[in-house]
mmCIF file of C-alpha atoms in Angstrom:
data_model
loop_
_atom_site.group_PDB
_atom_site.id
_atom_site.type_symbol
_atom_site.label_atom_id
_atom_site.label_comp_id
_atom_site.label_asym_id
_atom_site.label_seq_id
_atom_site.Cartn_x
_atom_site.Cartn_y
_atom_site.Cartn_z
ATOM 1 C CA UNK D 1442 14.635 19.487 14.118
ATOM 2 C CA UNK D 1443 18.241 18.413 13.572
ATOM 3 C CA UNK D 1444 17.438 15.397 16.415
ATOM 4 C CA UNK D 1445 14.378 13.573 14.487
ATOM 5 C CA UNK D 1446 15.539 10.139 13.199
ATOM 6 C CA UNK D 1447 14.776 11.565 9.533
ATOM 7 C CA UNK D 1448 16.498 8.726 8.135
ATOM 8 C CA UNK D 1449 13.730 6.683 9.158
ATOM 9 C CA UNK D 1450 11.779 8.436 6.824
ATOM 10 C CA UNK D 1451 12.922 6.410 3.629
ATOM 11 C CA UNK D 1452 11.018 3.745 4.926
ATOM 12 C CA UNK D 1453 7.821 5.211 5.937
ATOM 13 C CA UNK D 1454 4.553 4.216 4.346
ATOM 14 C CA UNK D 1455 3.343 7.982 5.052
ATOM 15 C CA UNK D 1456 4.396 11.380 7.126
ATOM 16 C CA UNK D 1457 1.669 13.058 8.996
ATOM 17 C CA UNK D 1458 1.726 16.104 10.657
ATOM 18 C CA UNK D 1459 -0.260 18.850 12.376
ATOM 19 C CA UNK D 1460 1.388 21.089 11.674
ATOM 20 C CA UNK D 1461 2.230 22.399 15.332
ATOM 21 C CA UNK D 1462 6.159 22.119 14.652
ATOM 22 C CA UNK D 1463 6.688 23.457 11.427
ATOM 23 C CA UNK D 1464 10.671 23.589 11.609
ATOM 24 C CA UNK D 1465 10.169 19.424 12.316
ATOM 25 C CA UNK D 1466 7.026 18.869 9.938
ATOM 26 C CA UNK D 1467 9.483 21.210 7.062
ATOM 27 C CA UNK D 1468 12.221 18.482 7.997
ATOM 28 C CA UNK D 1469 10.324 15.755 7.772
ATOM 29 C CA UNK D 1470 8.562 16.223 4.622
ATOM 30 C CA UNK D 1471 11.613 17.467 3.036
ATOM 31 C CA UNK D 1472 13.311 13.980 3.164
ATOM 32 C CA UNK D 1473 9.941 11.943 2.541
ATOM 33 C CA UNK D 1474 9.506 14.176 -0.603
ATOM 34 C CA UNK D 1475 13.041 12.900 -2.015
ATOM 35 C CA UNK D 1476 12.071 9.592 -0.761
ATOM 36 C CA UNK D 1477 8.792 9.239 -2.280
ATOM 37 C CA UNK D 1478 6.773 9.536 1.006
ATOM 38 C CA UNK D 1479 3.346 10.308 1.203
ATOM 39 C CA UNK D 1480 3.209 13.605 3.111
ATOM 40 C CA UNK D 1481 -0.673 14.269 5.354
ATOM 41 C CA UNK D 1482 -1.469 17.551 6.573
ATOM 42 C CA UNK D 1483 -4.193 17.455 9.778
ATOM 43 C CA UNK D 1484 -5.419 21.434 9.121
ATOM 44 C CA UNK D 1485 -7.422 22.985 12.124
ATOM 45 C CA UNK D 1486 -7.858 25.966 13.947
ATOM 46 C CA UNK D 1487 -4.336 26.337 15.508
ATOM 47 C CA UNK D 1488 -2.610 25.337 12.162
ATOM 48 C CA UNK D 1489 -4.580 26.850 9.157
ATOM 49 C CA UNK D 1490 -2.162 30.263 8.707
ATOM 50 C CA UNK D 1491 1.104 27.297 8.923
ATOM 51 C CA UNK D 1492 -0.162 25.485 5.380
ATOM 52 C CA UNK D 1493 1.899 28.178 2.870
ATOM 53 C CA UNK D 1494 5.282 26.902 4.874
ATOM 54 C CA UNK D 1495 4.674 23.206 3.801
ATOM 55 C CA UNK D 1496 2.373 23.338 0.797
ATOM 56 C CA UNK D 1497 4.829 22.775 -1.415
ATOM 57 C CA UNK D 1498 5.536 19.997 -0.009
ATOM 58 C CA UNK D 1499 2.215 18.400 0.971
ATOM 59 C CA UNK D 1500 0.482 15.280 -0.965
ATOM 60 C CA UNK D 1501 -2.527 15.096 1.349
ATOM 61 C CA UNK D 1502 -4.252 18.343 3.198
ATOM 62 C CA UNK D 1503 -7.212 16.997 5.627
ATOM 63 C CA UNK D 1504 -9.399 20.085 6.869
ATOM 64 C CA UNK D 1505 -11.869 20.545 9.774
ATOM 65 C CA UNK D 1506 -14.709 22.693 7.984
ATOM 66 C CA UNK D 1507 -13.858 25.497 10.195
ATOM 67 C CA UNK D 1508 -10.305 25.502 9.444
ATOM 68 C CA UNK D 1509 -11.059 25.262 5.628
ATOM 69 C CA UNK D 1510 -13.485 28.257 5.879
ATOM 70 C CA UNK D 1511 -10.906 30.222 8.229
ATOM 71 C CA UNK D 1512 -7.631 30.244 6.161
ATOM 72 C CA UNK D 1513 -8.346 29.292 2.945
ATOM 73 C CA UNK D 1514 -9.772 31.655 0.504
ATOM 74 C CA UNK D 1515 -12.926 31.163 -1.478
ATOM 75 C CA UNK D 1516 -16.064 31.448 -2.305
ATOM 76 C CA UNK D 1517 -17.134 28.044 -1.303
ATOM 77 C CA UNK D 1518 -16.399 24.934 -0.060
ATOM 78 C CA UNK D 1519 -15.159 23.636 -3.422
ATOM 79 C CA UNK D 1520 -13.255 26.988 -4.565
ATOM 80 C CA UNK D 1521 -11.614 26.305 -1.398
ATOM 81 C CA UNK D 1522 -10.518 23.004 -2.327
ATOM 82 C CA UNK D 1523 -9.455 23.787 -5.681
ATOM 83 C CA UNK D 1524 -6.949 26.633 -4.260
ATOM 84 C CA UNK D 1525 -5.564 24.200 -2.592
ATOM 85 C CA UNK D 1526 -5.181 21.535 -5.566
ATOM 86 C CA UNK D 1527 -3.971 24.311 -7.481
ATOM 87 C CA UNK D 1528 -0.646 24.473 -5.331
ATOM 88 C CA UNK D 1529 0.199 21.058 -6.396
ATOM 89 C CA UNK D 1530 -1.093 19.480 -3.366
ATOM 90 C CA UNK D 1531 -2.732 15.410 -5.052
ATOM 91 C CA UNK D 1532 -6.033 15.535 -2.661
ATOM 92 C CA UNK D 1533 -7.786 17.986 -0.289
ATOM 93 C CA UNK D 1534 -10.384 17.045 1.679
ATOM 94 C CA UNK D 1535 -12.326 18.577 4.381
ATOM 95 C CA UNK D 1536 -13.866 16.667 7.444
ATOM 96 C CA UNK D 1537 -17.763 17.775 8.659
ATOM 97 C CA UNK D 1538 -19.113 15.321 11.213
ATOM 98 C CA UNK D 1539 -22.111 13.740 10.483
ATOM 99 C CA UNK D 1540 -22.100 15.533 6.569
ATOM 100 C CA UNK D 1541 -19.407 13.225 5.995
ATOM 101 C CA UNK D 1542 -15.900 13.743 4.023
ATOM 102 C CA UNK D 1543 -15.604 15.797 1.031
ATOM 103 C CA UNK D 1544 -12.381 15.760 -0.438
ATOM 104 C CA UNK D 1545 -11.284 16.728 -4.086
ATOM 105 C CA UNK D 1546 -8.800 14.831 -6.573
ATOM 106 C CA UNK D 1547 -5.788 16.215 -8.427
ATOM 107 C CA UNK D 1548 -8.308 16.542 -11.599
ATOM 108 C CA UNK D 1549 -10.539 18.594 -9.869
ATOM 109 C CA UNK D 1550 -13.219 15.810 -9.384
ATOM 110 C CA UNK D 1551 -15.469 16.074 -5.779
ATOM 111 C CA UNK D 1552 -15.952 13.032 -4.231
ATOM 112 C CA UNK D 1553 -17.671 12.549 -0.989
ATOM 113 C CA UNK D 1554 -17.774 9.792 1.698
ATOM 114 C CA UNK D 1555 -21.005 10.169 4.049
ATOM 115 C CA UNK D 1556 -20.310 9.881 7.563
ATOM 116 C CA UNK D 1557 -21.843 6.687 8.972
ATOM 117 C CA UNK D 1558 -24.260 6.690 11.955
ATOM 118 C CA UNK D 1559 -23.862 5.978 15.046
ATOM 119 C CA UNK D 1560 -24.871 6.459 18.594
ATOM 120 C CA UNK D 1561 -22.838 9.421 19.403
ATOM 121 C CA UNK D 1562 -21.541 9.178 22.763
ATOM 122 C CA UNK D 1563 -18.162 11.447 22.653
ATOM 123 C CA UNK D 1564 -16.829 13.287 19.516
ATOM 124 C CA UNK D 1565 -13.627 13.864 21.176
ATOM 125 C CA UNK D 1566 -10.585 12.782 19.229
ATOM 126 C CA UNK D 1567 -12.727 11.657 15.985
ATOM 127 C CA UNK D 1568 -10.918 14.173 13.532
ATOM 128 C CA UNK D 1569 -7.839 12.548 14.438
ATOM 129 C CA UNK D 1570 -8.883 8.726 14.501
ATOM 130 C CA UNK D 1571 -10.013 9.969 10.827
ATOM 131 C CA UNK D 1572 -6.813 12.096 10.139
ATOM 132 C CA UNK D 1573 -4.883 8.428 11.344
ATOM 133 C CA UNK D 1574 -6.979 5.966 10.247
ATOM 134 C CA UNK D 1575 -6.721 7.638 6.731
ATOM 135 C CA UNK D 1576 -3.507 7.740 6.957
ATOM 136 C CA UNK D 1577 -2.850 4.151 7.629
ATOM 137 C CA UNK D 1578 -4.990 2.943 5.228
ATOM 138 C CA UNK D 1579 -2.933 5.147 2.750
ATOM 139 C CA UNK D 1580 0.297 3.342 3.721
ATOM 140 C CA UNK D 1581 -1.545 -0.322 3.340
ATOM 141 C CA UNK D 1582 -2.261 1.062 -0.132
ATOM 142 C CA UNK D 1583 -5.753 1.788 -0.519
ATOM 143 C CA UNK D 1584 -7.700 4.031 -3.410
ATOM 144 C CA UNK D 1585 -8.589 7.479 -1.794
ATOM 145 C CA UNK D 1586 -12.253 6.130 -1.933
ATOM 146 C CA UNK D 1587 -11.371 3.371 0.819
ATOM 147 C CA UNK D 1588 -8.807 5.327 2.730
ATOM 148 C CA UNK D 1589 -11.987 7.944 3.152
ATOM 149 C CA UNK D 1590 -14.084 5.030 3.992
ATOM 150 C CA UNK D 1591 -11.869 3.336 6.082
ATOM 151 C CA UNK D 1592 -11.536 6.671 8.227
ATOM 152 C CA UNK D 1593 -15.010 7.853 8.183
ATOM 153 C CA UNK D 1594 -15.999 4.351 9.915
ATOM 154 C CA UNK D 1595 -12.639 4.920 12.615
ATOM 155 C CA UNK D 1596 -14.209 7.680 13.450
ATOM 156 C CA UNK D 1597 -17.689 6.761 13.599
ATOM 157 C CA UNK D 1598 -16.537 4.280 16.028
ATOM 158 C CA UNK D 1599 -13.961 6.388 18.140
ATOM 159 C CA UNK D 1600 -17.578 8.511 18.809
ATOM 160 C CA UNK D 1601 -19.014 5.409 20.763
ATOM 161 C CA UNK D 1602 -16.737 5.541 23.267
ATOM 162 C CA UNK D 1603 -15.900 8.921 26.098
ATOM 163 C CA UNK D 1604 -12.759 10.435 25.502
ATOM 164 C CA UNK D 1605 -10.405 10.757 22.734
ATOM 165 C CA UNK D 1606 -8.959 6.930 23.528
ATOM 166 C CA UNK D 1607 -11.801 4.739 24.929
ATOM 167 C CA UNK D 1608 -13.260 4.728 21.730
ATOM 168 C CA UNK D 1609 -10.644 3.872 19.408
ATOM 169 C CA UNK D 1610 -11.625 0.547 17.322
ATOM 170 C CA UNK D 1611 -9.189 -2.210 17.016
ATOM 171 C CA UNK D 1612 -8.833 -3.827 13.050
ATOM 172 C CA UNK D 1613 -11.613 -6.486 14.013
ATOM 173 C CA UNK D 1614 -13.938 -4.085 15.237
ATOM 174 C CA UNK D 1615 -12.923 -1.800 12.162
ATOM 175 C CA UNK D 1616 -13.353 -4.587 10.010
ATOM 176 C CA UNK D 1617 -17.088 -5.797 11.504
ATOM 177 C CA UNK D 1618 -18.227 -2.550 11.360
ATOM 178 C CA UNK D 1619 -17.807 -2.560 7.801
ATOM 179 C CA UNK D 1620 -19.025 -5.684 7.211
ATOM 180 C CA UNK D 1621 -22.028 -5.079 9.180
ATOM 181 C CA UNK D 1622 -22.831 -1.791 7.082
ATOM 182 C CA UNK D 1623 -22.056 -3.702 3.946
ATOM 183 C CA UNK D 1624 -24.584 -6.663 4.290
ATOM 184 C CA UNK D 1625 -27.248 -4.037 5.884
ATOM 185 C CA UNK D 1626 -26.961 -2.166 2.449
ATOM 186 C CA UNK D 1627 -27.627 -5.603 0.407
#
C-alpha cells in the first residue's frame, strides 16, 4: 500500500472502502483517522470476516442484510447493529432493498429510511450507488437522516436503468426525484 497517494487523504471529505484490500483500506484509514476523515465501510459477502482488521478504525459500516446476518453475531437485526456500535464504530446501518435502510446511531437509537418505489428494471449496482451516494452526501455535510435519504433515492434510481452504470442518476435527476416525492407526499 506504500504507492497510494495517502497524503491526499488530509483533504478528503470521506474514505470508502470495500474492504477487498485490507493492507490499502488499513493505510488509508490510518491517515484519514489522524486527519479527521470520515472512514465508510461497504460490508458484503466477500468482505464480512475483513471488518475486525479495520473496526477500529471505521466511522461508518454499511451492510447488505446478508452480510450483516453472515458475520456479525446476534440475535437480531438490531443486536447485530449494536455489536457493531459497541466497537466504537459512530453509525451502522444495513441495506434491504425494497425494506429500506436501517441503520443505528452512536446512542443506540434505530432509525430507518424506507426504500422508495420504483419500476424495477435492474438491481445491479444499487448497493453501491447507495454505499456512494451516501457517501457523498456525507462529505457535502448532510445529517445521517439525508445522507440515508439521499442514497436510498440513488439507488432507487440506479434500479431504472440495466446494468450497474446505465442507471446511475445525475444531481438534477437526483434532485427531481426528490422533489417529485416531496410534493406527492403534500
Amino acid at each position: 500500500a506504500d504507492w497510494l497517494p495517502l497524503d491526499e487523504i488530509a483533504d478528503a471529505g470521506a474514505v470508502l472502502s470495500d474492504l477487498s484490500w485490507i493492507e490499502g483500506t488499513r493505510a488509508a484509514f490510518e491517515v484519514a483517522r489522524a486527519h479527521h476523515v470520515p472512514t465508510l465501510v461497504d460490508l458484503d459477502m466477500g468482505s464480512g470476516r475483513l471488518l475486525t482488521d479495520v473496526a477500529h478504525l471505521t466511522d461508518y459500516v454499511i451492510a447488505s442484510a446478508p452480510a450483516l446476518e453472515a458475520f456479525i453475531p446476534g440475535r437480531d437485526t438490531e443486536h447485530r447493529l449494536q455489536s457493531l456500535i459497541a466497537q466504537g464504530i459512530r453509525h451502522v446501518g444495513v441495506t434491504r432493498g425494497p425494506d429500506g435502510y436501517t441503520w443505528m446511531d452512536r446512542k443506540g437509537t434505530v432509525h430507518h429510511q424506507p426504500a422508495f418505489a420504483v419500476q424495477v428494471r435492474d438491481t445491479t449496482g444499487a448497493g453501491d450507488e447507495f454505499h456512494g451516494a451516501f457517501t457523498w452526501a456525507l462529505t457535502e455535510g448532510h445529517t445521517e437522516a439525508e445522507c440515508a435519504r439521499l442514497a436510498s433515492a440513488a439507488a432507487a434510481l440506479s434500479c431504472l436503468g440495466l446494468g450497474a452504470r446505465s442507471g446511475l442518476p445525475t444531481r438534477a435527476e437526483l434532485d427531481a426525484f426528490l422533489g417529485e416525492r416531496a410534493r406527492a407526499q403534500s
